[in-house]
Coordinates of C-alpha atoms in Angstrom, one line a residue:
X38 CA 0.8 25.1 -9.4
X39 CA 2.2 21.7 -8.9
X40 CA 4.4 19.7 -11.9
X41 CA 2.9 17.2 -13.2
X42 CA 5.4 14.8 -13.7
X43 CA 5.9 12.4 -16.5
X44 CA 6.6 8.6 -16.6
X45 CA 10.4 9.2 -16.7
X46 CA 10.2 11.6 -14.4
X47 CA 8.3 9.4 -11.5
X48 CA 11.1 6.8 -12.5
X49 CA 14.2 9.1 -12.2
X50 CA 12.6 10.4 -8.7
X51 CA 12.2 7.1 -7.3
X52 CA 15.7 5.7 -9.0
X53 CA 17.0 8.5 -6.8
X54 CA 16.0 6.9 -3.6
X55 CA 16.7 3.6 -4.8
X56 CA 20.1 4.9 -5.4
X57 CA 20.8 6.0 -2.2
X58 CA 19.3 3.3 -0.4
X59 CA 21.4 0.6 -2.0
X60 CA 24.2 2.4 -2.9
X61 CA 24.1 2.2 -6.7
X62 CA 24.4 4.6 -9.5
X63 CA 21.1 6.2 -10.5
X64 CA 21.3 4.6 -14.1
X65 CA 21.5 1.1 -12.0
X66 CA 18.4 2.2 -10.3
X67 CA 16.3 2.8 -13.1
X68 CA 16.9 -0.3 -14.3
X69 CA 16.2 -2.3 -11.2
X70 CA 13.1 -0.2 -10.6
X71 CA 12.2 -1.3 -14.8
X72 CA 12.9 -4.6 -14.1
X73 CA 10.7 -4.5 -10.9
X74 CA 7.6 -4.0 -12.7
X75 CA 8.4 -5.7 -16.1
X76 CA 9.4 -9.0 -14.1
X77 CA 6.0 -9.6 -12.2
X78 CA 4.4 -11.1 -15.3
X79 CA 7.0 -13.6 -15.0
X80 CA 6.7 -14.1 -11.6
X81 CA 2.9 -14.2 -11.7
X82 CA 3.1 -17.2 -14.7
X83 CA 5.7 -18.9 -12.4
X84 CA 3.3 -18.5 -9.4
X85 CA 0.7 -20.1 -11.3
X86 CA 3.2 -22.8 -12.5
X87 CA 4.1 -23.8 -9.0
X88 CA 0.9 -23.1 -7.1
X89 CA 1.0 -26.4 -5.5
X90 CA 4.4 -25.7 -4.2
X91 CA 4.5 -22.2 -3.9
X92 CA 5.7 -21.1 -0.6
X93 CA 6.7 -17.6 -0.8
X94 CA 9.1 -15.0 -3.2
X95 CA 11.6 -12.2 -2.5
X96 CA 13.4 -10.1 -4.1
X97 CA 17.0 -9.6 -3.3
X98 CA 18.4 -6.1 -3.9
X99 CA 22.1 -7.1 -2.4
X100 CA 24.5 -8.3 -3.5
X101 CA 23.2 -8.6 -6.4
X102 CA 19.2 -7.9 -8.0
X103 CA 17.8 -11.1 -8.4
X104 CA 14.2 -12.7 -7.3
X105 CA 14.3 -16.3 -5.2
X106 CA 11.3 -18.4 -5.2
X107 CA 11.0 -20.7 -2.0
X108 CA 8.7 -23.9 -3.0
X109 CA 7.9 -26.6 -0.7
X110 CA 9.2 -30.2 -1.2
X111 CA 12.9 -31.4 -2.0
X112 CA 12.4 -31.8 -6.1
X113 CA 15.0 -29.2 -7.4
X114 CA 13.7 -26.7 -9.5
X115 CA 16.4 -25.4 -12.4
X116 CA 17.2 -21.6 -11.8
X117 CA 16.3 -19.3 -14.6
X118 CA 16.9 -15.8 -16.0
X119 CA 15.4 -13.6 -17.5
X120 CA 15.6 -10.1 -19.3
X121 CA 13.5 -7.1 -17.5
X122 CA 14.4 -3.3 -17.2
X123 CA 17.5 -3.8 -20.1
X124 CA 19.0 -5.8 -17.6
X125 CA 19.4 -9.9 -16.7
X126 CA 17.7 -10.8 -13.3
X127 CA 18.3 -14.6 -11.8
X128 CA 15.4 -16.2 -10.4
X129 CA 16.8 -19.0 -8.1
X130 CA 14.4 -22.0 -6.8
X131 CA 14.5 -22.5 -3.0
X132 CA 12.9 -25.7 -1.7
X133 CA 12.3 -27.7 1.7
X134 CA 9.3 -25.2 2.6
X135 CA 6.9 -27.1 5.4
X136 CA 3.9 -26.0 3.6
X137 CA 2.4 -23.8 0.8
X138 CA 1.5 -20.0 1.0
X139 CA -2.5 -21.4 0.5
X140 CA -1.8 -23.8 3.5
X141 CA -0.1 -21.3 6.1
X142 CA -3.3 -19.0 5.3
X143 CA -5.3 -21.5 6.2
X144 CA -3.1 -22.5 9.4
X145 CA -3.6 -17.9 10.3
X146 CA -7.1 -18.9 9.7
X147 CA -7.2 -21.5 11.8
X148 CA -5.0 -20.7 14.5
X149 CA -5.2 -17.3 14.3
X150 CA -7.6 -16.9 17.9
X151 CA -5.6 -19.8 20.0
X152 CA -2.6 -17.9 19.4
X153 CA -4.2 -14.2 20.4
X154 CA -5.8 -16.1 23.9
X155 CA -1.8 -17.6 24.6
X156 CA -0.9 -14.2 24.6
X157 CA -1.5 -11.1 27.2
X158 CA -0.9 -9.0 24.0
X159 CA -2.7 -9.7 20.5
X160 CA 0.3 -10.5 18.6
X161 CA 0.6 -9.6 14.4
X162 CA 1.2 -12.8 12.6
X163 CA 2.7 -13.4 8.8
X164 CA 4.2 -15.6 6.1
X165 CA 7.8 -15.2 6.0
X166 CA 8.7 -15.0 2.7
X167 CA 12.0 -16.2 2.6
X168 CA 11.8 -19.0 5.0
X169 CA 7.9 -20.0 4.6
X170 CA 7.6 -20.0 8.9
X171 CA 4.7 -18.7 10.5
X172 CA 5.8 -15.4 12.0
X173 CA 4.5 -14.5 14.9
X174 CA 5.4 -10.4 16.1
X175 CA 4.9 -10.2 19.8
X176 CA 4.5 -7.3 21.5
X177 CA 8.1 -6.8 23.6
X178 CA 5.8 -6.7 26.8
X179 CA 5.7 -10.6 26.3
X180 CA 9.0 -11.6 25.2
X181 CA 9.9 -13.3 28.4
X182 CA 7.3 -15.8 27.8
X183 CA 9.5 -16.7 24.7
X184 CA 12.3 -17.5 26.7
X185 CA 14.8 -20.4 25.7
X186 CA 12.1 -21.1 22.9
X187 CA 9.3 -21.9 25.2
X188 CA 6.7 -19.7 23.1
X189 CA 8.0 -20.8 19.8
X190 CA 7.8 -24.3 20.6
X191 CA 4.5 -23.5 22.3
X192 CA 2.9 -22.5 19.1
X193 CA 5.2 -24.9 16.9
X194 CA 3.2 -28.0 18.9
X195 CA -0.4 -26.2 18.5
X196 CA 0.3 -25.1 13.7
X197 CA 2.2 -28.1 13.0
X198 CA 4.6 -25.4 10.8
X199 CA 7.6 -23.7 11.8
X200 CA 7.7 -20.7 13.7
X201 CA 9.3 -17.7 13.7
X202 CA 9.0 -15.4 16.7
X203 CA 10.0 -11.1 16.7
X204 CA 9.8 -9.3 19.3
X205 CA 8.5 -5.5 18.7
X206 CA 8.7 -2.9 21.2
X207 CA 5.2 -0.9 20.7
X208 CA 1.6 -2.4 19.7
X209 CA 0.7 -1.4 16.1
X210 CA -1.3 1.4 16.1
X211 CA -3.5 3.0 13.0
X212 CA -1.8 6.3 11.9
X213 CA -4.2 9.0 12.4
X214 CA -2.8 12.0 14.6
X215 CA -4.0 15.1 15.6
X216 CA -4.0 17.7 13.2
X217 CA -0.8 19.3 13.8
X218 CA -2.1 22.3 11.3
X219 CA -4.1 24.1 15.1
X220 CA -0.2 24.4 16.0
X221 CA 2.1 24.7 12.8
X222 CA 2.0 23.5 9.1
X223 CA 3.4 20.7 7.3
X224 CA 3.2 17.7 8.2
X225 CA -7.0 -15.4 7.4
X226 CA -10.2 -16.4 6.0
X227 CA -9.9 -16.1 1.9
X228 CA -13.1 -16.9 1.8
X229 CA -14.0 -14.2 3.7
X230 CA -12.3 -11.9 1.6
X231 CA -14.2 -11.1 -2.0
X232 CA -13.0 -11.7 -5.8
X233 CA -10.6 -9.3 -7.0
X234 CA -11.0 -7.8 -10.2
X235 CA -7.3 -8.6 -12.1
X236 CA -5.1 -5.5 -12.9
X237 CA -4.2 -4.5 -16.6
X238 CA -1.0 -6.5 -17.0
X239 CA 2.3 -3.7 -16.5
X240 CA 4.6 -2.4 -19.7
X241 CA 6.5 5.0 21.5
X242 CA 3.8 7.6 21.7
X243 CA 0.3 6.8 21.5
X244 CA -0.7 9.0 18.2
X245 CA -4.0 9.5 19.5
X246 CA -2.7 11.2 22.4
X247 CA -2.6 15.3 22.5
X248 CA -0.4 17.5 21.3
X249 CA 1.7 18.9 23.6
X250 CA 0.8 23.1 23.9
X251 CA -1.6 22.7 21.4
X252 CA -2.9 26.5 20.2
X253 CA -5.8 26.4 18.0
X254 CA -5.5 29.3 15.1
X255 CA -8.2 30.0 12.3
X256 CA -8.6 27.5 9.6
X257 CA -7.6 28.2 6.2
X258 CA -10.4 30.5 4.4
X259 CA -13.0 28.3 2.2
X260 CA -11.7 27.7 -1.3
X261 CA -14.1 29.6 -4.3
X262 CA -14.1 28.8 -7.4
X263 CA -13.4 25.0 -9.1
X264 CA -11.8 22.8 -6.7
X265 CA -8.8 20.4 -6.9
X266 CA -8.3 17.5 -4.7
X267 CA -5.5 15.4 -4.8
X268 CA -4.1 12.1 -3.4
X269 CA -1.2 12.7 -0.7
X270 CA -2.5 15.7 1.1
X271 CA -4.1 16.9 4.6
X272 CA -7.4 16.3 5.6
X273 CA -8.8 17.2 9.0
X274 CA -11.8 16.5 10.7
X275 CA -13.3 16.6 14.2
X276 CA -14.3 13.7 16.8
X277 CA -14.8 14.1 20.2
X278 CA -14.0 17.7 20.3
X279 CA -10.2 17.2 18.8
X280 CA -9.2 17.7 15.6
X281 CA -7.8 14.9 13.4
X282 CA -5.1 14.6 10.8
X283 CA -5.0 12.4 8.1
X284 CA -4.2 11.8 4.3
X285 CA -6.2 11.1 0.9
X286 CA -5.3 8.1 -1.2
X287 CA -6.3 8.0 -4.4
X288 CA -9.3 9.3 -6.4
X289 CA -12.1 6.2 -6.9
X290 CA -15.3 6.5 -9.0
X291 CA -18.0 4.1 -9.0
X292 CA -19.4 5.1 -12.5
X293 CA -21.6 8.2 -11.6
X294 CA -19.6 9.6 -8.8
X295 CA -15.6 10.4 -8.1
X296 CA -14.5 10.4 -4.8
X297 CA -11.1 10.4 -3.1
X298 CA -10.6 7.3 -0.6
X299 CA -8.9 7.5 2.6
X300 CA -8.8 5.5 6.1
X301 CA -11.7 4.4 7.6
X302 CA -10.7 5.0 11.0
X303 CA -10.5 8.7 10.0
X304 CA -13.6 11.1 10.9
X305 CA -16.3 11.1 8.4
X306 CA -16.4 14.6 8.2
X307 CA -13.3 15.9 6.6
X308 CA -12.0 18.9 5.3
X309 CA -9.1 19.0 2.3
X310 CA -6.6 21.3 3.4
X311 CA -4.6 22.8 0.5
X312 CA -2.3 26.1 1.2
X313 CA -2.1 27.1 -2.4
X314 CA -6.5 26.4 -2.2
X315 CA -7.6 26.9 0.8
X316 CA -9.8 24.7 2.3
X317 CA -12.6 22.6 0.7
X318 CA -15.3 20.6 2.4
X319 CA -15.5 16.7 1.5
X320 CA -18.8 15.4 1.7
X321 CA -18.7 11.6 3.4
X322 CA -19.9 9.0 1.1
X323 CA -19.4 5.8 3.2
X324 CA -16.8 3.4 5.3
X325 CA -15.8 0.3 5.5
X326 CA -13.6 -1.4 8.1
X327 CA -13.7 -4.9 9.1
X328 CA -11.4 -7.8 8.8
X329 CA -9.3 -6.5 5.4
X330 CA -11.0 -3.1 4.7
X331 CA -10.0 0.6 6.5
X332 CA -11.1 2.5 3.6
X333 CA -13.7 5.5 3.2
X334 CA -14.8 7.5 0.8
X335 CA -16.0 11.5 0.6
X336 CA -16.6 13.4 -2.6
X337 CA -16.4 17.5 -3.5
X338 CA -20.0 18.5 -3.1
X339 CA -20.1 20.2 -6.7
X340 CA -17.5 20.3 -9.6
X341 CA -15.9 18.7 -12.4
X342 CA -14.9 15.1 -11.7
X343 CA -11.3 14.5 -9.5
X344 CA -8.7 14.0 -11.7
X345 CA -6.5 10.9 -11.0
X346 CA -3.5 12.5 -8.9
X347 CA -1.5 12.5 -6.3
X348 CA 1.1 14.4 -4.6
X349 CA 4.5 12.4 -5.1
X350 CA 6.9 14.6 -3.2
X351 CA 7.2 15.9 0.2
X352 CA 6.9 19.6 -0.7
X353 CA 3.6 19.1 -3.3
X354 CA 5.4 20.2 -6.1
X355 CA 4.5 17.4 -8.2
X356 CA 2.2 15.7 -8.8
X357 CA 1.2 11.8 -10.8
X358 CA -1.3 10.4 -12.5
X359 CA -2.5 6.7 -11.9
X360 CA -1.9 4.8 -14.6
X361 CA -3.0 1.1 -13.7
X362 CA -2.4 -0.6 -10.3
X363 CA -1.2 -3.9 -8.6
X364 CA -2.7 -6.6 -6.9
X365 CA -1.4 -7.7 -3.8
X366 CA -1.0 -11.5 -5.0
X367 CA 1.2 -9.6 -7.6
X368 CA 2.9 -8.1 -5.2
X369 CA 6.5 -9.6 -3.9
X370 CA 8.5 -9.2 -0.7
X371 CA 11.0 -7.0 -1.6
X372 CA 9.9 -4.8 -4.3
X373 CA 10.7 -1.6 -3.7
X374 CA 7.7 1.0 -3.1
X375 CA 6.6 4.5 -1.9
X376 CA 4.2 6.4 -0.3
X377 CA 3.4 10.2 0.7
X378 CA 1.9 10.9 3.7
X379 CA 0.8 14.2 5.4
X380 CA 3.1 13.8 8.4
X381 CA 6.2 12.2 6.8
X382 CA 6.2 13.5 3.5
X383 CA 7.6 11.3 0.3
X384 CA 9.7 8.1 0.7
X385 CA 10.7 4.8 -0.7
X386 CA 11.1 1.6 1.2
X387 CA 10.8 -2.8 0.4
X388 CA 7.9 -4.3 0.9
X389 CA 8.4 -6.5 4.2
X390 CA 5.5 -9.5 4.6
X391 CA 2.8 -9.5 2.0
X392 CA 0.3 -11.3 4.1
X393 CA 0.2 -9.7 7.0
X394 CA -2.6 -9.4 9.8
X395 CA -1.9 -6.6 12.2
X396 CA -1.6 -7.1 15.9
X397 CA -4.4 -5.7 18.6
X398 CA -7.8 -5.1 17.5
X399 CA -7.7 -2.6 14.5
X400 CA -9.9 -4.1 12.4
X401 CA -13.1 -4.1 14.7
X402 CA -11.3 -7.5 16.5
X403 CA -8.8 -9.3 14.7
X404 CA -7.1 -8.4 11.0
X405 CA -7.0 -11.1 8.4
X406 CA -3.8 -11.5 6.8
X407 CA -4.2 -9.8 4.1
X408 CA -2.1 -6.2 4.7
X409 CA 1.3 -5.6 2.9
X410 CA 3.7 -4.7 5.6
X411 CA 6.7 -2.0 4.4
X412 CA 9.8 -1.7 6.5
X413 CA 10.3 2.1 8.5
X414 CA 11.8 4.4 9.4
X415 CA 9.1 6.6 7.5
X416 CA 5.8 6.7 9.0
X417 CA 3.6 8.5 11.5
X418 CA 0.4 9.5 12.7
X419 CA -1.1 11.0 10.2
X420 CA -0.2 9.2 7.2
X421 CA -3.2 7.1 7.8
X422 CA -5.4 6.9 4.1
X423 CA -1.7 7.8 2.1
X424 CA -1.0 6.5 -1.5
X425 CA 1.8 3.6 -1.5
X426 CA 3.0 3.3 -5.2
X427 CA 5.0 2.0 -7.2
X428 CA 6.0 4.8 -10.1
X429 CA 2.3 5.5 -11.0
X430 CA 1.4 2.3 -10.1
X431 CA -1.5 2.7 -7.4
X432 CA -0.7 -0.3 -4.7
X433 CA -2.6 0.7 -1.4
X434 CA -3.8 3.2 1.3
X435 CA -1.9 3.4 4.3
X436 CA -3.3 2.0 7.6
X437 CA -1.5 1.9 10.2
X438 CA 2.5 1.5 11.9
X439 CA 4.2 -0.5 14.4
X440 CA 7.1 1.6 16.8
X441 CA 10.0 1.4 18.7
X442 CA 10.0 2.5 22.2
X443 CA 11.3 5.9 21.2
X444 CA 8.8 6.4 18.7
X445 CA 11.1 5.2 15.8
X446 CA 9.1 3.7 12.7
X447 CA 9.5 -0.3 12.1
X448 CA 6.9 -0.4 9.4
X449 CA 3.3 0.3 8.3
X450 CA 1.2 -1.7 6.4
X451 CA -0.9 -0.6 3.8
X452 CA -4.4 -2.4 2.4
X453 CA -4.2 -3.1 -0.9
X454 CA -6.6 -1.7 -3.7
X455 CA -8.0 -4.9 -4.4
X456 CA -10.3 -4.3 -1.5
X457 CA -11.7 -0.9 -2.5
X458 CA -15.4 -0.9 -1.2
X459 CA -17.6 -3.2 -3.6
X460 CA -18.7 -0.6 -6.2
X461 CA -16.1 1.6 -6.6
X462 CA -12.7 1.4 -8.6
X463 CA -9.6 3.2 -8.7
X464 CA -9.6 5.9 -11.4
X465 CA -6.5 6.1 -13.9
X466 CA -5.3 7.7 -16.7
X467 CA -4.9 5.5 -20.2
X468 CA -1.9 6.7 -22.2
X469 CA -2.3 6.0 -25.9
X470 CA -0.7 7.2 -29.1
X471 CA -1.4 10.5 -30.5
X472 CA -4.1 10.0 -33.6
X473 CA -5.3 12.5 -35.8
X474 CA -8.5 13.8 -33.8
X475 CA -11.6 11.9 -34.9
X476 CA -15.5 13.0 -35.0
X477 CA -17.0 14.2 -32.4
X478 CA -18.2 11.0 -30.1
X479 CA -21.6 10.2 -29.4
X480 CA -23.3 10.2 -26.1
X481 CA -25.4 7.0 -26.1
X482 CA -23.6 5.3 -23.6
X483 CA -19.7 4.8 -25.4
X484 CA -17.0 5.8 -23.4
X485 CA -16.6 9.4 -23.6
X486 CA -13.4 11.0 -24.8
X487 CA -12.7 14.9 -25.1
X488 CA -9.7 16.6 -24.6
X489 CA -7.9 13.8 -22.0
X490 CA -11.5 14.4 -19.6
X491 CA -11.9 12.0 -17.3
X492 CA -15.2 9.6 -18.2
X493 CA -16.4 6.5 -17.3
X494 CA -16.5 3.2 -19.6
X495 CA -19.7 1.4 -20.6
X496 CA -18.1 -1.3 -17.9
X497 CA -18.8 1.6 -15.1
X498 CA -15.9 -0.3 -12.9
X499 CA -12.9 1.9 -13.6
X500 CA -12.6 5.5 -15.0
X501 CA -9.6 6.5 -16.9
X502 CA -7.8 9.4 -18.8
X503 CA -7.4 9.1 -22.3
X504 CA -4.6 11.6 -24.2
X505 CA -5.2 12.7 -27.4

């Protein structure tokens, strides 16, 4: 049976990789990665603070940790500090951004088709964080028509804003594969996008192409008995006569039902594929893909409700329970997150651009800008519908990736949770004090609370654990 790990142990794990990424001690680590969470209330006042002027934030993990806030204008802005994680973090005002983080949405917006028709390839475009530029990712097909600046200044003359111009060697692709399990195991517009509901404050190959000497073998027998699915592991499905990979997210309810989400762009029929289980048949609930969505939804046919898991290791030895999540406004180039997909297992990166619309035509025509992009090397087909958190923070589902020539991971980009499917919330688990056990609770429509079982609120938008 998998571990189910505790707060501290979720930290120390992912202190581990922060350690060896940065080359710090692993007591360093777990303070950064405390500091991390306890700091976005600050930065999230400060945000509010400066909204006219805000222009974008990062956090800086070398030489030293410290968060810088670029505002537009000349006005100086005092530098601050503050204490978060036992330690004290810097926050250093940046100015002489061109334009705010509202006004270079609108400019994506705006701009976003002109730019795709000036181009043989539909680039990805961005916010730089750290300079404020538009950032426009071309695909390395087209980088001659950059040359000498000619593109940038193209594009510069057309936004009125600075540009910023990469060159990537593959199109971004989404990130379902083929299911490698028939040959071996393992592995814009804002106002088109809708409200939010606010977060409990924090304490080259062409993946769709087949598999090489592909042997089909006999699926995994039918599970019997009471069923567990979890976020972070294989499900496969069939389209077109070939079998798909792909990964569940995190379980979801939407007050009478629990499901586990995935990505949208996965098939509709799936099949949860557990070796300690067997396999268990997911009934599809629904989809929804467009714009800033690639998210689905399918549900155990019969059963106790999902508890709120997920695998957080690459061997599904452990497992986490949600405990709240982030919004993406929240959310902070830099900050240092993970996810745990079915091909690539568990790993730990920054966050790159937090608005971010994907290049080609994943989301049925152009994306909005509203995907968090996290720098490679760790992703592939496969991953698509994976968890991306933060400790047990829930963040996102894993879309898609963008590759090097020789197949080597630049980054995916996740959609946040903020734009589960209208209806349905993230399930978590509420840690509270132990009490002395009280009466029995009634059943006329209070929020249920036996033995930590999952229930749903009178509110019906969010279900949650509750230890006794």
């Amino acid at each position: 049976m998998p571990r189910l790990q505790l707060p501290i142990d979720a930290l120390m794990q992912d202190a581990g990789e922060y350690a060896r990424t940065f080359d710090v001690t692993l007591d360093e680590a777990m303070h950064r990665l405390r500091a991390q969470s306890e700091s976005i209330a600050v930065t999230d006042r400060l945000r509010e603070t400066y909204r006219d002027r805000w222009a974008g934030i990062a956090v800086d993990h070398r030489p030293t940790y410290r968060i810088v806030i670029l505002l537009t204008g000349t006005e100086p802005v005092p530098d601050q500090s503050i204490v978060a994680g036992g330690i004290v973090i810097p926050i250093v005002f940046r100015t002489g951004a061109a334009m705010n983080r509202t006004g270079m949405l609108a400019i994506i917006s705006t701009y976003q088709a002109r730019i795709r028709d000036a181009l043989p390839h539909p680039p990805g475009l961005g916010i730089d964080p750290r300079t404020g530029a538009l950032l426009v990712m071309i695909s390395g097909r087209d980088a001659e028509l950059d040359r000498d600046g000619a593109l940038r200044a193209r594009i510069e003359a057309m936004t009125g804003v600075p540009v910023r111009i990469e060159a990537v060697d593959s199109p971004a692709i989404d990130s379902r594969g083929i299911d490698s399990t028939a040959i071996a195991s393992g592995a814009g517009n804002p106002a088109g996008v809708p409200p939010i509901q606010t977060a409990p404050v924090e304490t080259g190959r062409d993946p769709l192409a087949p598999i090489p000497n592909m042997v089909a073998v006999s699926p995994p027998p039918p599970i019997t008995g009471l069923s567990s699915v979890e976020g972070g592991a294989r499900v496969v499905g069939v389209v077109g006569g070939k079998r798909y990979a792909c990964t569940t997210g995190f379980v979801v309810t939407d007050g009478s039902r629990f499901g586990i989400a995935t990505a949208a762009h996965c098939p509709d029929v799936l099949t949860y594929v557990d070796t300690r289980q067997g396999s268990i048949p997911l009934d599809f609930i629904g989809q929804w893909g467009w714009g800033y969505q690639d998210v689905q939804v399918n549900t155990v046919a019969a059963g106790p409700p999902l508890a709120s898991s997920f695998y957080a290791n690459t061997a599904k030895t452990r497992t986490r329970t949600v405990s709240t999540w982030r919004n993406r406004e929240s959310t902070r180039a830099g900050d240092f997150v993970c996810h745990r997909g079915e091909r690539t297992g568990y790993s730990c990166a920054q966050v790159a651009i937090v608005d971010f619309a994907p290049a080609g035509d994943l989301c049925g025509g152009a994306c909005l800008p509203t995907w968090v992009a996290v720098e490679g090397p760790t992703c592939k087909a496969g991953d698509s519908g994976a968890p991306v958190f933060d400790g047990t923070i829930a963040l996102g589902l894993v879309k898609g990736g963008t590759y090097r020539r020789d197949g080597e991971c630049l980054f995916y980009y996740y959609m946040s949770t903020d734009y589960l499917p209208t209806g349905w919330s993230l399930a978590y688990r509420l840690a509270i004090p132990r009490v002395p056990p009280a009466p029995p609770p009634s059943r006329d429509g209070a929020a249920l609370v036996e033995d930590g079982t999952m229930t749903a609120l009178p509110d019906r938008r969010v279900a949650r654990y509750v230890d006794q």
